[in-house]
GROMACS .gro file of C-alpha atoms in nm:
model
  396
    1UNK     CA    1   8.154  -0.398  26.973
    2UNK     CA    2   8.139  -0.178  26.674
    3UNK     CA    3   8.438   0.026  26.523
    4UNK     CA    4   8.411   0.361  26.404
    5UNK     CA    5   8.549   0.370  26.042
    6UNK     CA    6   8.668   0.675  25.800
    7UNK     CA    7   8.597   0.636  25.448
    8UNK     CA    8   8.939   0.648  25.288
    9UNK     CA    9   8.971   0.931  25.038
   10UNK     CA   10   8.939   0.794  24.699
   11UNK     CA   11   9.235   0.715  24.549
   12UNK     CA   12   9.063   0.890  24.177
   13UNK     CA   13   9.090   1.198  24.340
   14UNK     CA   14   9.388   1.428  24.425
   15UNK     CA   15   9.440   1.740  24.613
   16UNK     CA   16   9.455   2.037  24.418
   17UNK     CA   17   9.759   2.210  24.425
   18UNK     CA   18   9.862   2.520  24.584
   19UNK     CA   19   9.933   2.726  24.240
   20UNK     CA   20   9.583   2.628  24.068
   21UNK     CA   21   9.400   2.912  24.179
   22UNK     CA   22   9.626   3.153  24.107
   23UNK     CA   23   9.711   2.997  23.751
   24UNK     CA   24   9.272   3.043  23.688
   25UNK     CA   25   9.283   3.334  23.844
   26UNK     CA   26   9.565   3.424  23.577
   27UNK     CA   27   9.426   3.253  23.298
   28UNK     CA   28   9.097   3.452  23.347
   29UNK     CA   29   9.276   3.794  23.372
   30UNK     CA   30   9.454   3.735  23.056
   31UNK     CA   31   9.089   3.628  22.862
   32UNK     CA   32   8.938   3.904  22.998
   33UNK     CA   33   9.248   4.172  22.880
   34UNK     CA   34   9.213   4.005  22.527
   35UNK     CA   35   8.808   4.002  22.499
   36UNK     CA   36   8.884   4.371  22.567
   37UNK     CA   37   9.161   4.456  22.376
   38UNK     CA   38   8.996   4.263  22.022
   39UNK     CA   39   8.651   4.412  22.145
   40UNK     CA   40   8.771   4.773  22.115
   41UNK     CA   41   8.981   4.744  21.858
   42UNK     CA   42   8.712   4.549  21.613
   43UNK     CA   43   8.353   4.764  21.783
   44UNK     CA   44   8.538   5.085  21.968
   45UNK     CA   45   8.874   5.191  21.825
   46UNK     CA   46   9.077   5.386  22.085
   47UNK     CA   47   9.321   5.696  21.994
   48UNK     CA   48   9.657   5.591  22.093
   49UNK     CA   49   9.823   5.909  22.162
   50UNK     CA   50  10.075   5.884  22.401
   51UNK     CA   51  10.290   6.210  22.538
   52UNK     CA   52  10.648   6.058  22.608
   53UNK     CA   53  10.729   6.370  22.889
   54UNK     CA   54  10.988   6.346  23.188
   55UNK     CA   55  11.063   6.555  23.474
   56UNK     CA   56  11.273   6.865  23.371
   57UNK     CA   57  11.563   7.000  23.593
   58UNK     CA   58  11.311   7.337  23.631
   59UNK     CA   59  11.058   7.125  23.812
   60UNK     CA   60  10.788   7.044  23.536
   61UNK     CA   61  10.730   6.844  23.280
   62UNK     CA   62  10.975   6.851  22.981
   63UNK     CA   63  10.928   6.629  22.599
   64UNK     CA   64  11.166   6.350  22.644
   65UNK     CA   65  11.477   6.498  22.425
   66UNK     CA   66  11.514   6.272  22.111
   67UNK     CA   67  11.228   6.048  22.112
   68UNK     CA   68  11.015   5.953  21.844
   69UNK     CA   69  10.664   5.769  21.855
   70UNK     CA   70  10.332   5.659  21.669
   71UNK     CA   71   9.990   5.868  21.721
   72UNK     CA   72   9.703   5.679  21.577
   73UNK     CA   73   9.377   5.743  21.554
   74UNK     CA   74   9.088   5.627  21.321
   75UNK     CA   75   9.163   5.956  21.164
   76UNK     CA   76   9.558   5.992  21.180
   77UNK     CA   77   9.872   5.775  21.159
   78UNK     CA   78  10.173   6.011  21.248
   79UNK     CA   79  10.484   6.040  21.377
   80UNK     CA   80  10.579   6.257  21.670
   81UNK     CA   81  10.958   6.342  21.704
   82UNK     CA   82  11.143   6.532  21.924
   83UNK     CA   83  11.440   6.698  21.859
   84UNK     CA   84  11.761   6.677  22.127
   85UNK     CA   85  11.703   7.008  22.241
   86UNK     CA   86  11.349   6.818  22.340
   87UNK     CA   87  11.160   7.050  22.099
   88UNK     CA   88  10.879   6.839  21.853
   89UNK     CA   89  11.055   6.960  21.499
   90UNK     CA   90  11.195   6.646  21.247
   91UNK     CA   91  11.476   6.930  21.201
   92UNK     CA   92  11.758   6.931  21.453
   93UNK     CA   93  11.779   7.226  21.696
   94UNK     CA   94  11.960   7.538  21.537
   95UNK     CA   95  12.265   7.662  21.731
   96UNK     CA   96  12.214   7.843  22.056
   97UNK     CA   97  12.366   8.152  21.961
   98UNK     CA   98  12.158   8.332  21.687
   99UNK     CA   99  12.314   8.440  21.388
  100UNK     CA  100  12.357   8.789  21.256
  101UNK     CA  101  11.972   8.932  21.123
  102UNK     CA  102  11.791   8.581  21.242
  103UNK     CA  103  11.458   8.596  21.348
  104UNK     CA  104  11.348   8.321  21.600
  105UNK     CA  105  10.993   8.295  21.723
  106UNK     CA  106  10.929   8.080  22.050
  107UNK     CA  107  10.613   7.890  22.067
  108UNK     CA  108  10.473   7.781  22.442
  109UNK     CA  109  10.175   7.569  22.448
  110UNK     CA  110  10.007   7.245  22.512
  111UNK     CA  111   9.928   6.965  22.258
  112UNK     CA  112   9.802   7.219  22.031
  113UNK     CA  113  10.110   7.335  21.968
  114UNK     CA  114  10.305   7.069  21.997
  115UNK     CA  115  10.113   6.965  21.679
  116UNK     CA  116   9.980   6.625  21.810
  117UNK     CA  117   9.770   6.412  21.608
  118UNK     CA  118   9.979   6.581  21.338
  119UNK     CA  119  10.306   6.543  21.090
  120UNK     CA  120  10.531   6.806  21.149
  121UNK     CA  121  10.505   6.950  20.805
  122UNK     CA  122  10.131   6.981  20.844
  123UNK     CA  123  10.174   7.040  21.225
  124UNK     CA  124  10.090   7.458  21.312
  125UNK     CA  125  10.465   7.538  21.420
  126UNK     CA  126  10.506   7.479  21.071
  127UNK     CA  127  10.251   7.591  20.906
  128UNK     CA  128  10.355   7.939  21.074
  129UNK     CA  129  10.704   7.936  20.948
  130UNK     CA  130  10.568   7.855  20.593
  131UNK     CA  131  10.306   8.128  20.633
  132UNK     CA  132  10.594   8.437  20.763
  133UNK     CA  133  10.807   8.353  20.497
  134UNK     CA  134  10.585   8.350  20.221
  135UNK     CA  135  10.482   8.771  20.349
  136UNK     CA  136  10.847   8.773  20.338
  137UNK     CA  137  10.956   8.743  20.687
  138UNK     CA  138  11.124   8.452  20.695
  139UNK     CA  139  11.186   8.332  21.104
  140UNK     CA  140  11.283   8.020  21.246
  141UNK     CA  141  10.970   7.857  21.500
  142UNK     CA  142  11.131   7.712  21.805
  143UNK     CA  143  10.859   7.486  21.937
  144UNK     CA  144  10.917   7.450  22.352
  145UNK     CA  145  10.527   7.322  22.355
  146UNK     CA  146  10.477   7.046  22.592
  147UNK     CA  147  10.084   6.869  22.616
  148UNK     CA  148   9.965   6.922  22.904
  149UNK     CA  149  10.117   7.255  22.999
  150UNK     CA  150   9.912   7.580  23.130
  151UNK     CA  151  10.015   7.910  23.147
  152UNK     CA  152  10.143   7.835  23.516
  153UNK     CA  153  10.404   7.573  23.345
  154UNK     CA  154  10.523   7.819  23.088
  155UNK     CA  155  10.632   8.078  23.353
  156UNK     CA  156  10.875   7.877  23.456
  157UNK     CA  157  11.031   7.794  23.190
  158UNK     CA  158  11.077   8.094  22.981
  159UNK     CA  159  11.370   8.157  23.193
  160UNK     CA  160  11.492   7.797  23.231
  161UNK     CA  161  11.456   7.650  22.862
  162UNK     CA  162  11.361   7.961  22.636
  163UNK     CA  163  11.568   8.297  22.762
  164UNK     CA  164  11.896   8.143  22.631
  165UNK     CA  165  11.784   8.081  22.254
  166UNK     CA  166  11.679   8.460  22.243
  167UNK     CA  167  11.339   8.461  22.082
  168UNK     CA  168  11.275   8.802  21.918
  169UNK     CA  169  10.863   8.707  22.006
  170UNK     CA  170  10.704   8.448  22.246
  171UNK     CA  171  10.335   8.328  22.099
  172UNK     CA  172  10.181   8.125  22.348
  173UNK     CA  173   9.848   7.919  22.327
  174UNK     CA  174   9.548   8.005  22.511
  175UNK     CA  175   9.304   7.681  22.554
  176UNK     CA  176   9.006   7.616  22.811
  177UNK     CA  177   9.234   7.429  23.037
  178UNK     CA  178   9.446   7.694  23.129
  179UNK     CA  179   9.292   7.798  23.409
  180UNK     CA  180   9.206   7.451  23.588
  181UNK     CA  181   9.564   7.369  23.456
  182UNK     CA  182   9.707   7.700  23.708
  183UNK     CA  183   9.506   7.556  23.990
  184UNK     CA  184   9.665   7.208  23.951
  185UNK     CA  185   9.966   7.268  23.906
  186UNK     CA  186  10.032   7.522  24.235
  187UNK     CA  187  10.345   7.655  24.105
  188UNK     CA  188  10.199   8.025  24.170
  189UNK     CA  189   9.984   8.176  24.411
  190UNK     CA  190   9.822   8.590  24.482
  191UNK     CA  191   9.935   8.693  24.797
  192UNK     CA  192   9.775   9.047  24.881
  193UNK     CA  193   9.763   9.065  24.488
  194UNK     CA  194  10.103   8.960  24.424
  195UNK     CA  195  10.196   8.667  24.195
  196UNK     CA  196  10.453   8.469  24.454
  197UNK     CA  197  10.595   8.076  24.370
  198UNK     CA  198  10.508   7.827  24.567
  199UNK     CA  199  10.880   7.681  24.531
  200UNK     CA  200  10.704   7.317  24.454
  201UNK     CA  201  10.743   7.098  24.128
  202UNK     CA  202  10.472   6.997  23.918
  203UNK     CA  203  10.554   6.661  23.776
  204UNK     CA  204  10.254   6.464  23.769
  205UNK     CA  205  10.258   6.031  23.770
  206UNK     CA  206  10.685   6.152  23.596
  207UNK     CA  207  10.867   5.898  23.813
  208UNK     CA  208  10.575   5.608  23.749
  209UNK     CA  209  10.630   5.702  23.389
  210UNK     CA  210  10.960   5.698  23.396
  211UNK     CA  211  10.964   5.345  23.504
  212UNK     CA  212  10.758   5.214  23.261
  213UNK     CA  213  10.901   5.357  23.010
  214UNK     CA  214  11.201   5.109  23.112
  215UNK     CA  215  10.954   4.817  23.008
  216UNK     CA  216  10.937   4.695  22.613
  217UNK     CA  217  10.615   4.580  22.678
  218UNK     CA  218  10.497   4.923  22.808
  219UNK     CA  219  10.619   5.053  22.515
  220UNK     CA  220  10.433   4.862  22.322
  221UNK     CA  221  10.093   4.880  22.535
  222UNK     CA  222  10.080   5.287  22.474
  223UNK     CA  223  10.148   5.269  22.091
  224UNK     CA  224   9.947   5.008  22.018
  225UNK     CA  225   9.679   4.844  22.272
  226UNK     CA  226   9.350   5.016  22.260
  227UNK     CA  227   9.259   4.845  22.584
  228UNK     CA  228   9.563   5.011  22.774
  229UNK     CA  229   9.459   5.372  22.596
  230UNK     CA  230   9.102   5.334  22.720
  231UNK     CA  231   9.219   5.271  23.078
  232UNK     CA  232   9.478   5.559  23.078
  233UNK     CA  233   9.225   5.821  22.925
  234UNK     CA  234   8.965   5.758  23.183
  235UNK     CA  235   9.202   5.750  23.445
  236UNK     CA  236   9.365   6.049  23.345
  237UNK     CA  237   9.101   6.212  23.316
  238UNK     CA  238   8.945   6.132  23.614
  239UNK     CA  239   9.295   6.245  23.789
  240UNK     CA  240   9.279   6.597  23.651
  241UNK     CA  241   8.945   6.679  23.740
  242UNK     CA  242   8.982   6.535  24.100
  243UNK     CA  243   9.266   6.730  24.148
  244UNK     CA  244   9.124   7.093  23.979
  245UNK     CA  245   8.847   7.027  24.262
  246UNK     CA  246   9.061   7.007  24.544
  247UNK     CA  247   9.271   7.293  24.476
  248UNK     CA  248   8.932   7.512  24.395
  249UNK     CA  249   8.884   7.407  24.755
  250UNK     CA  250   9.177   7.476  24.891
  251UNK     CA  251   9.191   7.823  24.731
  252UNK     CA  252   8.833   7.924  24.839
  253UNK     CA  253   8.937   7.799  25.206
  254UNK     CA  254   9.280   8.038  25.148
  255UNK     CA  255   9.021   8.317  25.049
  256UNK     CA  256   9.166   8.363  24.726
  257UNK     CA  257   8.879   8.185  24.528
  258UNK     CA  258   8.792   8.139  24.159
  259UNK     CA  259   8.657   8.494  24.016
  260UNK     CA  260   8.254   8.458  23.976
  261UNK     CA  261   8.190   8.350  23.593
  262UNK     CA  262   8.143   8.600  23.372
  263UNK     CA  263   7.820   8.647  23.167
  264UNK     CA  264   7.820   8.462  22.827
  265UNK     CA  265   8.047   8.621  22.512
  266UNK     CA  266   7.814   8.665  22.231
  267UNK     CA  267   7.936   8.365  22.053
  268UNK     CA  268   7.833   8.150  22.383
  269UNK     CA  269   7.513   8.282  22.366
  270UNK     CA  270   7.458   8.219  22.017
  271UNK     CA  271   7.586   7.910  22.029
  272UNK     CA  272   7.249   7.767  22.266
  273UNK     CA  273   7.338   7.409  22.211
  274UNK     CA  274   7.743   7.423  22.251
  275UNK     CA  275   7.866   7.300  22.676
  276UNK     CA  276   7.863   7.573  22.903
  277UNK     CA  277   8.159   7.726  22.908
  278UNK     CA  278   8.192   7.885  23.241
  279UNK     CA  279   8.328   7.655  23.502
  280UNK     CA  280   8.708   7.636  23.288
  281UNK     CA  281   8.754   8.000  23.422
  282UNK     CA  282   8.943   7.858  23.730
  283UNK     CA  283   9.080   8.179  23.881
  284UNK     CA  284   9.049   8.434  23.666
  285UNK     CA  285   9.286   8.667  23.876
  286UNK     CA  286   9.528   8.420  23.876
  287UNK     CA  287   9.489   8.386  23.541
  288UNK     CA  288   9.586   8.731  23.485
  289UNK     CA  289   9.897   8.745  23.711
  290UNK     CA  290  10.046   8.485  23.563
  291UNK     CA  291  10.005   8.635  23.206
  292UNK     CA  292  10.123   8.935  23.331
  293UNK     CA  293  10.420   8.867  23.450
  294UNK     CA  294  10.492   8.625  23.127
  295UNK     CA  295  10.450   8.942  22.894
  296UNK     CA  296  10.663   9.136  23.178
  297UNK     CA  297  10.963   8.807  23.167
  298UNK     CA  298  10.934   8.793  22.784
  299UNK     CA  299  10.992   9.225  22.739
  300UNK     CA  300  11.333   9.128  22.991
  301UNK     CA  301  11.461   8.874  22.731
  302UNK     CA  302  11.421   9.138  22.427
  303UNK     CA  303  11.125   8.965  22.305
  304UNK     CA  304  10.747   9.034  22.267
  305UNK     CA  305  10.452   8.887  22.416
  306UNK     CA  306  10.154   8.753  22.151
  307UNK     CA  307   9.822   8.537  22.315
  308UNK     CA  308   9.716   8.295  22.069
  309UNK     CA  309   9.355   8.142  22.143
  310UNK     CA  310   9.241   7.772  22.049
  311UNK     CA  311   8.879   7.819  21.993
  312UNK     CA  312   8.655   7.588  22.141
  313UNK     CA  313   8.459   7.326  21.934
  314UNK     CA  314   8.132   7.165  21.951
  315UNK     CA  315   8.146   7.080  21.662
  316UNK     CA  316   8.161   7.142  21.241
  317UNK     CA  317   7.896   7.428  21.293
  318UNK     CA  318   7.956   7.610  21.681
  319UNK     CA  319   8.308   7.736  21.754
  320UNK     CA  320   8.327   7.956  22.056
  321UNK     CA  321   8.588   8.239  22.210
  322UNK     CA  322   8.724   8.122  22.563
  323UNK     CA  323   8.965   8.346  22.588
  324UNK     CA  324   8.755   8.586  22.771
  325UNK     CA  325   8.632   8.384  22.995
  326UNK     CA  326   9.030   8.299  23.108
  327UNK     CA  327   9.157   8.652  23.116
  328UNK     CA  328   8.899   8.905  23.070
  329UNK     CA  329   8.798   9.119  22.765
  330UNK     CA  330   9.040   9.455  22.929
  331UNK     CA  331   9.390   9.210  22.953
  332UNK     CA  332   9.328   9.130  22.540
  333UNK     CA  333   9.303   9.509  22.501
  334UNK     CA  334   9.636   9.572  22.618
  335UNK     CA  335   9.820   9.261  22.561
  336UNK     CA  336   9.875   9.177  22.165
  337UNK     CA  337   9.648   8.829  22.051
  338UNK     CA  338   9.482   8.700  21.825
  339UNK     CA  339   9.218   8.436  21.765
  340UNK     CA  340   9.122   8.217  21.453
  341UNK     CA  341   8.774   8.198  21.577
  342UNK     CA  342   8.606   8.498  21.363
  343UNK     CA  343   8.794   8.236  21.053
  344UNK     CA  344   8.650   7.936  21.206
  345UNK     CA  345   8.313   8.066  21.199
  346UNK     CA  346   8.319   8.209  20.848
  347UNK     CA  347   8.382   7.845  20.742
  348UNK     CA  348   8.147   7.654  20.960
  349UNK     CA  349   7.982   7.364  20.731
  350UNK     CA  350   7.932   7.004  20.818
  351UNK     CA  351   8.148   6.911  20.488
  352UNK     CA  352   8.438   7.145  20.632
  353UNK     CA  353   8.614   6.991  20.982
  354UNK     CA  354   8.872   7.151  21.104
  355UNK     CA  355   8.887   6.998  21.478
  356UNK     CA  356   8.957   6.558  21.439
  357UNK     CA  357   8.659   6.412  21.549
  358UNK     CA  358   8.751   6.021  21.629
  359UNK     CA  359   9.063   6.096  21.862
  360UNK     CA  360   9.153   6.373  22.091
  361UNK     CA  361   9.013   6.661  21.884
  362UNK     CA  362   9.310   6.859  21.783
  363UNK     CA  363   9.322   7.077  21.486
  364UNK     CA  364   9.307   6.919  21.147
  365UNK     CA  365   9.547   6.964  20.871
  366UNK     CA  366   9.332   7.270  20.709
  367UNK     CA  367   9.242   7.376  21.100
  368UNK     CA  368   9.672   7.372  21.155
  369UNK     CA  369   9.708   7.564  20.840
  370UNK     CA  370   9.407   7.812  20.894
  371UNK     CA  371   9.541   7.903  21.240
  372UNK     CA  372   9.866   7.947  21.127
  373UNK     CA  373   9.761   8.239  20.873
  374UNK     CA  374   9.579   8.415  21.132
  375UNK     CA  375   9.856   8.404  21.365
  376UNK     CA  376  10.098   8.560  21.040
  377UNK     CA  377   9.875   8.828  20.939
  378UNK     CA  378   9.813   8.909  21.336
  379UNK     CA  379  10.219   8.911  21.358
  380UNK     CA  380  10.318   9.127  21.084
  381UNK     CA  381  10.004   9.377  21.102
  382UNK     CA  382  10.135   9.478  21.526
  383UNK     CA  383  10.525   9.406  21.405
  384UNK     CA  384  10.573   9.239  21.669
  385UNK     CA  385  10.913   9.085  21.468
  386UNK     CA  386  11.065   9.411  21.536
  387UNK     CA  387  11.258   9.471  21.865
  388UNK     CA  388  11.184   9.829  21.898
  389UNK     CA  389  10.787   9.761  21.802
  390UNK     CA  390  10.559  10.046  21.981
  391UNK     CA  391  10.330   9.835  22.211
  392UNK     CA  392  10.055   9.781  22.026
  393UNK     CA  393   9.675   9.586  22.110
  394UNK     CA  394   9.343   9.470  21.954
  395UNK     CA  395   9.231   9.158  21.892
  396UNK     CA  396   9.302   8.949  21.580
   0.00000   0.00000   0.00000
C-alpha cells in the first residue's frame, strides 16, 4: 500500500508577514511623492501661493489676523503679512476711532487687492496711499481685501468688519470672477427683483483648512512643496468651476437665470485672439443688485462708493474691459469707477509686463503702481474724499 505524502514547505522559505504589503505599498507612495516633488521643482516650478483665510464670525471667509507667510514664484519671493485687525498692511491697524480731519479709504477686493504675489510697499494699497499724498491728499488705505472674495462676500461685510472704522470712501475691485464668484457663494438671491439673503455662510474647505493648519508639516507642504501646490491648484480649480455650474443650474431651474451675454466691447473685438470673454458674466442682474445695494450700504456709513476694474490680460499686447460684461455699460454711468485699461493699452509692448507671467498672474510692481495712479487721479478729479461730494459719474 502506498501513502500519500505532502512535500514539506521548505524550510529556505518563510511566510511573508502581514505588514509587507503595506510597508511597499508605503515605500512606493513616498518614491512616487518625491519623483514628483524634484520633477517639478527641477522641469515645472510651481507658484506657491498660499491664502492663510478662516471662517469669520459674519459667515465668510476672513485673512487669518496676524499671520505672516512666503509667496514664491519663479518671478517673486515675498512676504504676505497680516495685521491683527486681519488686514494685509506690515503697519499695525490704526485706532478704531478716527482722529480729528483723518481721511481713511477702505479697500474690498480679492487677491488683487490684497496685493498677492507682492511686498506691501510695492503692493497697490500702497501704491495708492503714496499716490493721494503726493496730489496732496494724504489718507490712510485700510485694506479689508480677502482672495477669493466677490462682490457677494463684500456685502456682508461692509457692515460687519468695515462700518465701524468709518471709511470716508469704499473702492472695491471689479475682476472676471465676480460674477461666477455671486453664484457660488449663494449669500444673495432676486426675488421678484429684490436683492434678499439667503441667511447661509460661505466658507468654503474653512474647517478642513483649519485643521491642517494645526499640522507643521502642512505648513510646510503649502510654502514650500511644488508637488502639494500643483495638486491644490488643480483641485481648486476644478472645485470652483464645478460648483459655478451647479448653481447656473440651479438658478435657471429657479427661473432667475444668467442674463444672455452681451455683444463684444470694442476692445473684445479688437482683441480677435484674446479668450472669449462672455461666459464670466454669471448673472448679470444679480450682479447689479448686489452693487447696488453696496453703493446704497456704503452712502449709510457716510462714505462713497468707487468701482475699480482689473483689466483682463492675454497677455503683454491684448488687455481687455470686463467690467461691462459684469454690470452693464448704464450701472458705470451712474456709479463712480474707473479702469486702468485705456493706461494698459497705451503701454502694451512685449518688453513692458505688467501682469506676472510664471505664477498666478497678478499685477506686477509697475502694473501695482500704474493702477494705483489711475485710481488717484479718478479719486480726486469726482472728490469723492469729500463727504458732501455731489454724486458724480463717468468712467476713468
Amino acid at each position: 500500500m502506498t501513502m500519500a505524502t505532502t512535500a514539506a514547505p521548505s524550510r529556505g522559505t518563510k511566510p511573508r508577514r502581514w505588514w509587507a504589503w503595506p510597508l511597499i505599498a508605503a515605500l512606493m507612495a513616498a518614491y512616487a511623492l518625491l519623483f514628483g516633488e524634484m520633477f517639478l521643482r527641477l522641469l515645472a516650478p510651481q507658484a506657491m501661493v498660499p491664502r492663510y483665510v478662516t471662517g469669520g464670525a459674519d459667515g465668510v471667509r476672513a485673512n487669518i489676523p496676524g499671520s505672516a507667510f512666503r509667496h514664491w514664484t519663479p518671478e517673486v519671493d515675498v512676504t504676505i503679512r497680516y495685521n491683527a485687525a486681519g488686514m494685509r498692511d506690515d503697519r499695525p491697524a490704526p485706532p478704531l476711532a478716527r482722529a480729528a480731519g483723518e481721511c481713511r479709504i477702505a479697500l474690498l477686493g480679492d487677491s488683487y487687492f490684497a496685493g498677492f504675489e507682492s511686498s506691501w510697499d510695492n503692493s497697490f494699497a500702497a501704491r495708492l496711499e503714496e499716490a493721494l499724498k503726493a496730489r496732496g491728499h494724504g489718507c490712510r488705505v485700510l485694506n479689508f481685501a480677502v482672495s477669493g472674495f466677490g462682490p457677494s462676500e463684500n456685502l456682508v461685510i461692509l457692515d460687519s468688519r468695515v462700518k465701524e472704522w468709518q471709511p470716508d470712501l469704499v473702492l472695491m475691485s471689479l475682476h472676471m470672477t465676480d460674477g461666477d464668484d455671486n453664484l457660488r457663494a449663494d449669500l444673495f438671491r432676486l426675488e421678484d427683483d429684490r436683492l434678499v439673503p439667503t441667511g447661509k455662510p460661505y466658507l468654503p474647505a474653512v474647517a478642513i483648512s483649519d485643521r491642517l493648519q494645526q499640522i507643521p508639516l502642512y505648513l510646510w507642504a503649502q510654502q514650500n512643496s511644488h508637488f502639494y501646490s500643483a495638486v491644490r491648484e488643480a483641485a481648486g480649480g476644478a472645485g470652483k468651476r464645478l460648483l459655478a455650474s451647479v448653481r447656473k443650474a440651479v438658478d435657471g431651474l429657479r427661473g432667475t437665470g444668467a442674463a444672455p451675454a452681451p455683444a463684444p466691447t470694442t476692445a473684445e473685438a479688437e482683441a480677435a485672439d484674446a479668450p472669449k470673454q462672455a461666459h464670466f458674466t454669471g448673472n448679470m442682474a444679480l450682479n447689479r443688485a448686489i452693487i447696488d445695494a453696496i453703493d446704497e450700504k456704503s452712502r449709510s456709513m457716510g462714505a462713497r462708493l468707487m468701482l475699480f476694474e482689473i483689466p483682463s490680460s492675454g497677455g503683454r499686447m491684448r488687455y481687455v474691459r470686463v467690467s461691462e460684461d459684469l454690470v452693464g455699460p448704464d450701472m458705470l454711468a451712474r456709479i463712480p469707477h474707473a479702469t486702468p485699461l485705456p493706461r494698459f493699452q497705451a503701454m502694451q509692448s512685449p518688453e513692458v509686463q505688467l501682469y506676472l507671467e510664471r505664477g498666478h498672474r497678478h499685477w506686477t510692481v509697475l502694473g501695482n503702481r500704474v493702477a494705483a495712479d489711475v485710481a488717484a487721479d479718478a479719486i480726486i478729479a469726482r472728490d469723492l474724499l469729500s463727504a458732501s461730494a455731489p454724486a458724480t459719474a463717468g468712467a476713468g
